[in-house]
Structure formats: structure tokens, C-alpha cells
Coordinates of C-alpha atoms in Angstrom, one line a residue:
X1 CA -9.4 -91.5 40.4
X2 CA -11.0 -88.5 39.9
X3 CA -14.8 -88.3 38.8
X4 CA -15.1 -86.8 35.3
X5 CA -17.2 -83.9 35.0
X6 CA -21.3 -84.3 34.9
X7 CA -23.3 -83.5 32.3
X8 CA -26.3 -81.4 32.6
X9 CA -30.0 -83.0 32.0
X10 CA -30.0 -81.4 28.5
X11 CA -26.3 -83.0 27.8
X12 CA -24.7 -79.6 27.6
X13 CA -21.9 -78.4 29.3
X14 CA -22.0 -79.0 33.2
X15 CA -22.5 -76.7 35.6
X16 CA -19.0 -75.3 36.8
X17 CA -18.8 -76.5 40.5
X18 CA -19.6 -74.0 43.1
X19 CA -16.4 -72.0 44.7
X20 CA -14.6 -73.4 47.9
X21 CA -15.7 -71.6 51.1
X22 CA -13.8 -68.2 52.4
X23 CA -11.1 -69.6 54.9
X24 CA -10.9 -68.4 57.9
X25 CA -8.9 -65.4 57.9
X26 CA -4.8 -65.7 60.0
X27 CA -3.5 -68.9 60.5
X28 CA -5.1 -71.4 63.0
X29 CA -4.1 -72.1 66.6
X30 CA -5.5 -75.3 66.9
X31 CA -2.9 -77.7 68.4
X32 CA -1.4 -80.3 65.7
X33 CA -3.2 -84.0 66.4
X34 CA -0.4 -86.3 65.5
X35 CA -1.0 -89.5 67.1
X36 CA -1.4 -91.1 64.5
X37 CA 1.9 -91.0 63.7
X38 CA 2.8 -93.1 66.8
X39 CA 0.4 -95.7 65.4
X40 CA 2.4 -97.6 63.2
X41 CA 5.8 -98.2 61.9
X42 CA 6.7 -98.7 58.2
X43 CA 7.8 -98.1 54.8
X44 CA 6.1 -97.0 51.9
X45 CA 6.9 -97.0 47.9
X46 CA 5.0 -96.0 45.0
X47 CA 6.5 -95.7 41.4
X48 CA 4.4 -93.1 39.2
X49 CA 3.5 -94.0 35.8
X50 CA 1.7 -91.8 33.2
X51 CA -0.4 -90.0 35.9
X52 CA -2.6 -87.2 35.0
X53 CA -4.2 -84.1 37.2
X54 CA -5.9 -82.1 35.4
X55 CA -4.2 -82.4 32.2
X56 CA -1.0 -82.5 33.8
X57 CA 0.7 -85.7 33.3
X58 CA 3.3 -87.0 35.2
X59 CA 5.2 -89.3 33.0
X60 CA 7.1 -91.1 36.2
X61 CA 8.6 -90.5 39.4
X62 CA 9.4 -92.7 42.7
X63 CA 7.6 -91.3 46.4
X64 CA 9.4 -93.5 49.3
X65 CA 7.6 -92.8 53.0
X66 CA 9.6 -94.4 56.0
X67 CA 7.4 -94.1 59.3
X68 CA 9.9 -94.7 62.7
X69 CA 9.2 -93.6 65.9
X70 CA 7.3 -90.9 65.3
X71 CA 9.5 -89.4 62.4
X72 CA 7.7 -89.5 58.9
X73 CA 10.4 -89.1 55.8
X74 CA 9.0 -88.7 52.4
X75 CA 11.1 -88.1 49.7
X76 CA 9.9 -87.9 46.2
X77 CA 12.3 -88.2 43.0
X78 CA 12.9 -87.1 39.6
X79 CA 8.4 -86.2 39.2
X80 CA 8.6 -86.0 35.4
X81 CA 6.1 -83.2 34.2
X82 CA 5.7 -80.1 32.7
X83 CA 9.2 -81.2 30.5
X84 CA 11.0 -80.4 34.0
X85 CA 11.5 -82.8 36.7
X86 CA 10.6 -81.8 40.8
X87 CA 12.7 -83.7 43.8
X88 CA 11.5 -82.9 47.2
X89 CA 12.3 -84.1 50.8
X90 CA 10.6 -83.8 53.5
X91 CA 10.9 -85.0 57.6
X92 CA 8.6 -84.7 60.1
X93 CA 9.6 -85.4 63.6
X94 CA 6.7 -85.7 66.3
X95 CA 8.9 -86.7 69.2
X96 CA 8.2 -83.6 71.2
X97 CA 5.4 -81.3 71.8
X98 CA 6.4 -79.2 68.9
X99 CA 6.3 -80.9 65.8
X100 CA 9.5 -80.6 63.3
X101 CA 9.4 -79.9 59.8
X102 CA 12.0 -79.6 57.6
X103 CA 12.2 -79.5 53.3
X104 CA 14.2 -79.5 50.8
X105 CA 12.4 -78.7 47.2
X106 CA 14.4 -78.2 43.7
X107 CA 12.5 -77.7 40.2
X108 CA 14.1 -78.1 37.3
X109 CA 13.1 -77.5 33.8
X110 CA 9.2 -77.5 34.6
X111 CA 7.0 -75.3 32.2
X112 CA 5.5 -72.8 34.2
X113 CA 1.7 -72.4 32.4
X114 CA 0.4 -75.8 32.4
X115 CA 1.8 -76.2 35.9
X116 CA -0.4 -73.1 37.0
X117 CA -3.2 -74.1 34.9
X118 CA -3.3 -77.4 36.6
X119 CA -2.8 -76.2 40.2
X120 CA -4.3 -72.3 40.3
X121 CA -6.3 -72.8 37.6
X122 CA -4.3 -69.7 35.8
X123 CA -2.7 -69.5 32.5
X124 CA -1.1 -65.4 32.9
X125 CA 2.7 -67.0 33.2
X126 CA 4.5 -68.7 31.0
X127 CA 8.3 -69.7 30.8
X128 CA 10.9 -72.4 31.9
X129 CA 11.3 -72.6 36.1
X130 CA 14.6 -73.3 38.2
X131 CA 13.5 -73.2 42.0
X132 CA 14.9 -74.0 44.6
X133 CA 13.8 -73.9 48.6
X134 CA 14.8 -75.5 52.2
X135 CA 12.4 -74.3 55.2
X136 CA 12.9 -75.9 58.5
X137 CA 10.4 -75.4 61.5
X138 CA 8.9 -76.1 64.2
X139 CA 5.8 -74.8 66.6
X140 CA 2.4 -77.0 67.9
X141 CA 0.2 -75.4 65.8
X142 CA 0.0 -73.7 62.3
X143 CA 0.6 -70.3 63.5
X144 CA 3.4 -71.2 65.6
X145 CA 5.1 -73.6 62.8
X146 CA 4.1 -70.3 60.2
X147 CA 5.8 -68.1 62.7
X148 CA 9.3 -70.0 63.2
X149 CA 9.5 -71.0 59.6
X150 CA 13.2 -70.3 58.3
X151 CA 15.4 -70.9 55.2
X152 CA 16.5 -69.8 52.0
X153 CA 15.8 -70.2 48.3
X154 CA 16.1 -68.8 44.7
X155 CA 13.5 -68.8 42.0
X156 CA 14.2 -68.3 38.1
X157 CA 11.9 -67.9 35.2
X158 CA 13.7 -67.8 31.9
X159 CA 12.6 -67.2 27.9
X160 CA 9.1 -66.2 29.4
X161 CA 5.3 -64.5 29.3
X162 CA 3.2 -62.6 31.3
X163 CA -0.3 -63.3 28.8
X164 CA -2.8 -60.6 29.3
X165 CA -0.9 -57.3 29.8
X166 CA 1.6 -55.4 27.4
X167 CA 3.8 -53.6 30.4
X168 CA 6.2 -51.6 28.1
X169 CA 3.0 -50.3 26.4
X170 CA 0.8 -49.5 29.6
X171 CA 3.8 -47.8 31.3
X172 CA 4.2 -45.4 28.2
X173 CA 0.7 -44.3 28.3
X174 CA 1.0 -43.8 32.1
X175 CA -1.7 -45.7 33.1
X176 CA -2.8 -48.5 34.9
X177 CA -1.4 -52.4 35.4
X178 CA -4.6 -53.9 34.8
X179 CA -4.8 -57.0 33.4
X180 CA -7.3 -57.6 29.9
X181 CA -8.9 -60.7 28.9
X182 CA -7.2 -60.8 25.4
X183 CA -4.1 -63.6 25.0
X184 CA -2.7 -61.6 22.4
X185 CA -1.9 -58.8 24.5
X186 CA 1.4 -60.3 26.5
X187 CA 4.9 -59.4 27.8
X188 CA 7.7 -61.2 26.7
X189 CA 10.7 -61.4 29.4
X190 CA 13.9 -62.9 29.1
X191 CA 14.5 -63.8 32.8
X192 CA 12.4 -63.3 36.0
X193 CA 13.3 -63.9 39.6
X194 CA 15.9 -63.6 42.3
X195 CA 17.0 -65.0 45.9
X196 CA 15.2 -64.7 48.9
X197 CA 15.7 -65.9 52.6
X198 CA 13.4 -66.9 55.3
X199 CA 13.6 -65.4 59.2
X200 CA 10.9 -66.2 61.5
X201 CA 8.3 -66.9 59.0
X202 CA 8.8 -63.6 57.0
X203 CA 10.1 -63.9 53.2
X204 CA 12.6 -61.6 52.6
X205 CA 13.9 -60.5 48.7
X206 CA 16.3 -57.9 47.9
X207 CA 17.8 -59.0 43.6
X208 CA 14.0 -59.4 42.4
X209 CA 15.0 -58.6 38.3
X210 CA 12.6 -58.7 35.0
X211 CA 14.9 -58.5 31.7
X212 CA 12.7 -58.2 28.6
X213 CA 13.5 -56.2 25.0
X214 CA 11.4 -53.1 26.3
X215 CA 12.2 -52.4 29.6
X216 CA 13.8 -53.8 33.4
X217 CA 12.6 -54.0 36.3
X218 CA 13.9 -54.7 39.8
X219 CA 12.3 -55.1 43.4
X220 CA 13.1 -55.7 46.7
X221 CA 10.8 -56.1 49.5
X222 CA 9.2 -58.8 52.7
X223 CA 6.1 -61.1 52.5
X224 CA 5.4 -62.0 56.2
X225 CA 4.0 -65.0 56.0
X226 CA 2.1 -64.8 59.4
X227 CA 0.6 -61.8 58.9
X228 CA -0.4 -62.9 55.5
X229 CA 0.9 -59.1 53.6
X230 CA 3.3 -57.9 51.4
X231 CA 4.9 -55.5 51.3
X232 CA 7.3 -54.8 47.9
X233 CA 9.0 -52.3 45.8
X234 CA 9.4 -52.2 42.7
X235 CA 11.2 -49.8 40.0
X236 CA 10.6 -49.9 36.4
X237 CA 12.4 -48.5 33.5
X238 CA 11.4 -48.3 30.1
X239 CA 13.6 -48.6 27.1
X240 CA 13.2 -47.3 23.5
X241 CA 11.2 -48.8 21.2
X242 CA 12.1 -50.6 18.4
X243 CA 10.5 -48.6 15.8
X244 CA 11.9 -45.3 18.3
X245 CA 15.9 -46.5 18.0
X246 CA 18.1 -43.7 17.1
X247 CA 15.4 -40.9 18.1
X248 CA 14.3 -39.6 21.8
X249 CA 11.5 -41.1 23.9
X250 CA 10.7 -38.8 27.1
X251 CA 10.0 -42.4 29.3
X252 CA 12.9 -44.3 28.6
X253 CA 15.6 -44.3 31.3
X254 CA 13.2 -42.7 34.1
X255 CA 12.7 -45.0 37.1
X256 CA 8.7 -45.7 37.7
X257 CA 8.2 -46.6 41.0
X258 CA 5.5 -48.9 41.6
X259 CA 4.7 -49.9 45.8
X260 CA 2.5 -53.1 46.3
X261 CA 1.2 -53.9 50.0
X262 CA -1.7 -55.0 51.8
X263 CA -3.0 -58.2 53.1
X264 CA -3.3 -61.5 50.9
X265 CA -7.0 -61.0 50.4
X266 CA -6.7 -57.1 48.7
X267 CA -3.1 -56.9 47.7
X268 CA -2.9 -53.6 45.5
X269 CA -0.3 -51.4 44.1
X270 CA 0.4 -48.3 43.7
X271 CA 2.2 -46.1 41.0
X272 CA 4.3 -43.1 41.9
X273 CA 3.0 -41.0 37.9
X274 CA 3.3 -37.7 40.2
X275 CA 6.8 -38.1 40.5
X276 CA 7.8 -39.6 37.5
X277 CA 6.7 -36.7 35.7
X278 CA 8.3 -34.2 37.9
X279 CA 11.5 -36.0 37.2
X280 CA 10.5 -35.9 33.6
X281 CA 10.0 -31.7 34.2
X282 CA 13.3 -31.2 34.9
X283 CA 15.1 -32.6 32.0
X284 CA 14.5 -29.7 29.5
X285 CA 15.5 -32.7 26.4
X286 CA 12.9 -35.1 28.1
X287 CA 10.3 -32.8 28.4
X288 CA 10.5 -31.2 24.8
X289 CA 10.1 -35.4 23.6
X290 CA 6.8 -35.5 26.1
X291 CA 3.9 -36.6 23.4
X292 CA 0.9 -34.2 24.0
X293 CA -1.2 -37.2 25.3
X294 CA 1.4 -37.8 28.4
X295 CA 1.2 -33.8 28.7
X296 CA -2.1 -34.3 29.7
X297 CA -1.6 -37.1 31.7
X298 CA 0.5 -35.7 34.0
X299 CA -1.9 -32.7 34.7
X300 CA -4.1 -35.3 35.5
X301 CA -1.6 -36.6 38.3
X302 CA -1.4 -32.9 39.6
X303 CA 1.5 -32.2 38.0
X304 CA 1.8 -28.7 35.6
X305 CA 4.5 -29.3 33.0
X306 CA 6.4 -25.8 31.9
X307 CA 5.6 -26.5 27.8
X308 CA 1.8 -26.4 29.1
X309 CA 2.4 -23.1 30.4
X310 CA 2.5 -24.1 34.4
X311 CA 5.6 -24.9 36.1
X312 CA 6.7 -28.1 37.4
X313 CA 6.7 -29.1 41.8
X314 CA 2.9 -27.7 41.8
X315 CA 1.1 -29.3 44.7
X316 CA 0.5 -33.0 43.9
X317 CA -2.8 -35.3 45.5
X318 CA -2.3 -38.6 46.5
X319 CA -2.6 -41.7 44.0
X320 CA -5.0 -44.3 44.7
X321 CA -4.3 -47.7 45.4
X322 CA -5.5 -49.9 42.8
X323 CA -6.3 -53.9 43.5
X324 CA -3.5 -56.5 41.7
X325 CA -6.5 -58.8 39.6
X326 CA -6.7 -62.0 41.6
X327 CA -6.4 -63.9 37.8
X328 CA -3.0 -63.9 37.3
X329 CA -2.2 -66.5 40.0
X330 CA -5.5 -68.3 40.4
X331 CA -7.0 -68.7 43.7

């Protein structure tokens, strides 16, 4: 049902379409029109079969609608795709002047990069996904419903990648998380994710872990969902290299701390290097393992290391925020 792409005059590749519009910014306030949903009483049933979006194929599935009184229930099982299957439930009651909603959603065994390939246009993340989420609200307009949204839900990532971005590497030259345009550059992680729960429309984790061979990582932080910001953080720590087993390596074991916050539209992050390295300072077996090149470093983060002939707690400026690139997630 969807148009294939069109050619251009000369036959070569088309044109690639012009981006959405800017949405308006915050959540709207425009009351809900549900009438319609007092229109008609019903049932509905649709049995999927070899479907495809966007080269995602959904090899089969049943959607069943009922439509009573003003109560739509939707329920969708077993959506085959990605070599996972969905389920998701869904009821929304328009019986009083604030609508209802309340979900249930569990992924099982769905491949994570052609899922966000097809939907955010983004292949960064790779890996298999257990997820699982109930919501319930209730308000007469999107900000209201936005606002009152609460529930609970886990998310799992397992035998993944993060294409784009070596972390273990960038950490141990102390610089930034910015993502490249090479594949071959990628993190391998053994298991991403944690539990969150959901209080008047804020998301809130506190068990976020990354397991992978060369470091972990753990987070714990909110993402108010009305306010549209996030505010998260997260501590990294590096472990030796392979080829480094059985020597010293000045990074491994010391906690990075990395803060990301801001609003949806300029989320950024923003790594703590000044205090990492006074940490590193006062461990006299860490500091004598410092390469020269992360000697220097840390006099770039105002930081004067004793082997370089300063001494370490010198006065340190503040780090710059630095923007998280918008293509790891797609629009």
C-alpha cells in the first residue's frame, strides 16, 4: 500500500523526500475529539500475512478491535518480526470527560537493528530485545494524559552492538563520545538495560547496566515525559585490555562519570575528565602507569599531574557540554 519510491527524469536515484516539519514544541492542550467513538458499535479482526514496512516483514499476527459504548479494545497477538514476536493491549474508555488509556506491551525475541532501521530510520543498535511496559492514564488532552501517565516496565538488550563508536577505546584516550560514520568502529555488549517505573508522567530508572569485555557501565536517573528532558547519570569503568592482562593500565577501575540532561531537542552530556584524573593523581601506582598522551590530557582538563612537575587539586574550569548525535536513534 505504500507508493514505491519515484524516479528522477534522468532515471537515477530519486530525490530523498523533504524532512517532516518542526513540531510544535511541549505537548498540546487541545481537548481530545472523541465522538467518533460513540458513532458506532463493533468488532473488528485482521489476520497479518507476510506484511512488509520498510523492509520489515511481519510474517503473521492477529489485531482484534471491539468498539462498545464508547470503550475501544485492541489487542494485537504474537506480531511475528524481527525473529521476536510483540503482544500488545490496549483500552480506551471515552465514557467521561477524561479519556482512559491503559496498555499492556511485551517484546520478545525481536532484533533490535532492523526494527530501528524500519521505524527511526537508524541502524547504531544492534542486539536481541526483552521489553516489557503497562502505562495507564487519563487527562482530556495530550498534556494532561502526558502528565498523569503511570506504570512500570523493564527493558533488556542482550548479545549486542552499539555500531559507530568504540567506547572502551574513546574513554582511554579521554576524549569525547562522538559518534563516526565508519560500521567498523562498534561496541560489543553483553547485556543492556534495567527497570524503570512511571509516576505522573515522569520515567524513573535506578539498575540502568552495560556488561561488555572492556568495561561496565551503570546509570540511574528521570526522563519527565511532560517537560520533554532528561536528566541521567551515568558511571563508567574501564577494564584492562586484552593485550594489557597481567600488566597495569592507569584507567581501569576508576569510575568516569558522564551527566546527560537537557531538553529532547539538544540532549547533551557531559564528562567529569577533571575529576577522573585527580582521582588518578592520588594513586601514586596509577599515576606512574599514566601514558604520556593522557599526561597531557589531563593538563588540558586543568588538571597538573605531580610526574609533570605540578601537583595535583590545581584549580579546574568547567567542561563543556557536548550535544549526544541525533543518529543514533533516528528522528
Amino acid at each position: 500500500y505504500l507508493p514505491p519510491p519515484a524516479a528522477t527524469p534522468s532515471g537515477g536515484p530519486a530525490k530523498a523526500p523533504a524532512p517532516p516539519p518542526t513540531p510544535a514544541a511541549g505537548w498540546s492542550s487541545e481537548p481530545f475529539d472523541l465522538t467518533a467513538l460513540g458513532a458506532a458499535n463493533g468488532t473488528l479482526s485482521v489476520a497479518l500475512r507476510a506484511v512488509t514496512y520498510h523492509g520489515l516483514e511481519v510474517s503473521r499476527g492477529d489485531i482484534q478491535a471491539s468498539l462498545a459504548g464508547r470503550v475501544l479494545k485492541v489487542a494485537a497477538t504474537r506480531l511475528a518480526l524481527a525473529q521476536g514476536t510483540i503482544d500488545a493491549t490496549a483500552t480506551l474508555d471515552a465514557t467521561q470527560r477524561a479519556a482512559r488509556l491503559d496498555a499492556h506491551t511485551v517484546v520478545a525475541g525481536v532484533q533490535a537493528r532492523p526494527l530501528l532501521k524500519a521505524l527511526a530510520n537508524s541502524d547504531r543498535l544492534g542486539g536481541t530485545i526483552a521489553f516489557e511496559n503497562t502505562v495507564k492514564g487519563s487527562g482530556r488532552t495530550q498534556k494532561e494524559l502526558v502528565s498523569s501517565l503511570a506504570g512500570a516496565g523493564m527493558l533488556r538488550i542482550t548479545n549486542g552492538a552499539i555500531y559507530g563508536i568504540n567506547i572502551a577505546q574513546t574513554l582511554r584516550k579521554a576524549g569525547t563520545l562522538g559518534f563516526g560514520s565508519s560500521q567498523a568502529e562498534k561496541t560489543d555488549f553483553a547485556e543492556l538495560g534495567g527497570t524503570y517505573t512511571i509516576r505522573a508522567g515522569v520515567i524513573d530508572n535506578r539498575d540502568m547496566k552495560m556488561l561488555a569485555p572492556l568495561f561496565r557501565i551503570t546509570g540511574a536517573g528521570t526522563v519527565p515525559l511532560p517537560a520533554r528532558t532528561v536528566d541521567y547519570a551515568v558511571e563508567a569503568k574501564l577494564v584492562p585490555t586484552i593485550q594489557g592482562q597481567g600488566g597495569t593500565d592507569a584507567m581501569a577501575g576508576v569510575p568516569i562519570p558522564i551527566r546527560v540532561t537537557g531538553p529532547w531537542s539538544h540532549i547533551a552530556y557531559q564528562i567529569d575528565w577533571a575529576g577522573v584524573f585527580r582521582g588518578i593523581a592520588a594513586d601514586p601506582a596509577r599515576l606512574k602507569a599514566l601514558p604520556g598522551d593522557l599526561g597531557k590530557a589531563a593538563q588540558g582538563f586543568g588538571v597538573t599531574l605531580p610526574s609533570a612537575g605540578g601537583a595535583a587539586g590545581t584549580a579546574l574550569p568547567s567542561v563543556p557540554s557536548l550535544p549526544i548525535p541525533k543518529s543514533l536513534f533516528g528522528k
